[in-house]
Structure formats: structure tokens, C-alpha cells
């Protein structure tokens, strides 16, 4: 996943800006992985990506509106 995000940030099709915000879902462990954070920090410091600031934002838990959310909610309510 980390290499995919770095490739995305290196894309020439992105607008030329100093910063970018990436929205990630809150339910996947890999989105909060320290390797992702370390790779982004390294890419920015080494000028591998054209951004000086990369902001990661996460959706509020339970607000993904996935079809399975209501089912998981019912299971959690039983315990």
C-alpha cells in the first residue's frame, strides 16, 4: 500500500501545490501503519514527491456507510 501512495504522490497529473491532503478510511490497519508514515516522511524530505506537506485525515469511525456497517453494528450491540 505504501508504494501505491508514493506512486500516486509522484504522479505528474497532480496539480502543482506545496501540500496535499489524503483521506483514508479508519478501519484498515495498513492506513495507520508506521511504515506508511515513515515512507511519506522520507519521500517529502528527499524530494521524491513534489509536496512539502502531506496531511493524512481519517474518517470518523462508523461513518464509512459500507453495507456491512449495519450488520457489524447489530453484532456489537449483542455483546
CSV table of C-alpha atoms in Angstrom, one decimal:
chain,number,residue,atom,x,y,z
A,1,UNK,CA,0.0,0.0,0.0
A,2,UNK,CA,2.8,2.4,0.8
A,3,UNK,CA,4.4,2.1,-2.6
A,4,UNK,CA,1.0,2.8,-4.2
A,5,UNK,CA,0.5,6.0,-2.3
A,6,UNK,CA,4.1,7.1,-3.1
A,7,UNK,CA,3.5,6.4,-6.7
A,8,UNK,CA,0.2,8.4,-6.6
A,9,UNK,CA,2.0,11.4,-5.0
A,10,UNK,CA,4.7,11.2,-7.6
A,11,UNK,CA,2.2,11.3,-10.5
A,12,UNK,CA,2.7,14.2,-12.9
A,13,UNK,CA,-1.0,14.5,-13.3
A,14,UNK,CA,-1.5,16.0,-9.8
A,15,UNK,CA,-1.7,19.8,-9.6
A,16,UNK,CA,1.4,21.6,-8.6
A,17,UNK,CA,0.9,22.6,-5.0
A,18,UNK,CA,3.1,22.7,-1.8
A,19,UNK,CA,0.7,20.5,0.2
A,20,UNK,CA,-1.8,17.7,-0.3
A,21,UNK,CA,-4.4,16.1,2.0
A,22,UNK,CA,-5.1,12.4,1.7
A,23,UNK,CA,-8.3,11.0,3.2
A,24,UNK,CA,-8.0,7.4,4.5
A,25,UNK,CA,-10.6,5.1,6.0
A,26,UNK,CA,-10.3,4.4,9.7
A,27,UNK,CA,-11.0,0.7,9.6
A,28,UNK,CA,-7.8,-0.6,7.8
A,29,UNK,CA,-4.8,-1.2,9.9
A,30,UNK,CA,-2.4,-0.5,7.0
A,31,UNK,CA,-3.7,3.1,6.8
A,32,UNK,CA,-2.3,3.8,10.3
A,33,UNK,CA,0.9,1.8,9.7
A,34,UNK,CA,4.1,3.4,10.9
A,35,UNK,CA,5.8,2.3,7.7
A,36,UNK,CA,3.4,4.4,5.7
A,37,UNK,CA,4.1,7.4,7.9
A,38,UNK,CA,7.9,6.8,7.7
A,39,UNK,CA,7.7,6.4,3.9
A,40,UNK,CA,5.8,9.6,3.5
A,41,UNK,CA,8.2,11.5,5.7
A,42,UNK,CA,11.2,10.2,3.8
A,43,UNK,CA,9.6,11.0,0.4
A,44,UNK,CA,8.9,14.6,1.5
A,45,UNK,CA,12.4,15.1,3.0
A,46,UNK,CA,14.2,13.6,0.0
A,47,UNK,CA,12.1,15.5,-2.5
A,48,UNK,CA,10.8,12.2,-4.1
A,49,UNK,CA,7.4,13.8,-4.2
A,50,UNK,CA,6.6,17.4,-5.3
A,51,UNK,CA,4.9,18.3,-1.9
A,52,UNK,CA,6.4,19.8,1.2
A,53,UNK,CA,3.4,18.8,3.4
A,54,UNK,CA,1.3,15.6,3.3
A,55,UNK,CA,-1.7,15.6,5.6
A,56,UNK,CA,-3.4,12.3,6.5
A,57,UNK,CA,-7.0,12.6,7.6
A,58,UNK,CA,-9.2,9.8,8.8
A,59,UNK,CA,-13.0,9.3,8.6
A,60,UNK,CA,-14.8,9.1,11.9
A,61,UNK,CA,-15.3,5.5,13.0
A,62,UNK,CA,-18.7,4.2,11.9
A,63,UNK,CA,-19.2,6.7,9.2
A,64,UNK,CA,-18.0,4.8,6.2
A,65,UNK,CA,-21.5,3.9,5.1
A,66,UNK,CA,-20.4,0.4,4.0
A,67,UNK,CA,-23.1,-2.2,3.5
A,68,UNK,CA,-21.5,-4.3,6.3
A,69,UNK,CA,-21.6,-1.5,8.9
A,70,UNK,CA,-25.2,-2.1,9.9
A,71,UNK,CA,-24.6,-5.8,10.2
A,72,UNK,CA,-21.5,-5.2,12.4
A,73,UNK,CA,-23.4,-2.8,14.5
A,74,UNK,CA,-26.0,-5.4,15.3
A,75,UNK,CA,-23.3,-7.9,16.3
A,76,UNK,CA,-21.6,-5.4,18.6
A,77,UNK,CA,-24.9,-4.5,20.2
A,78,UNK,CA,-25.5,-8.1,21.3
A,79,UNK,CA,-22.3,-8.1,23.3
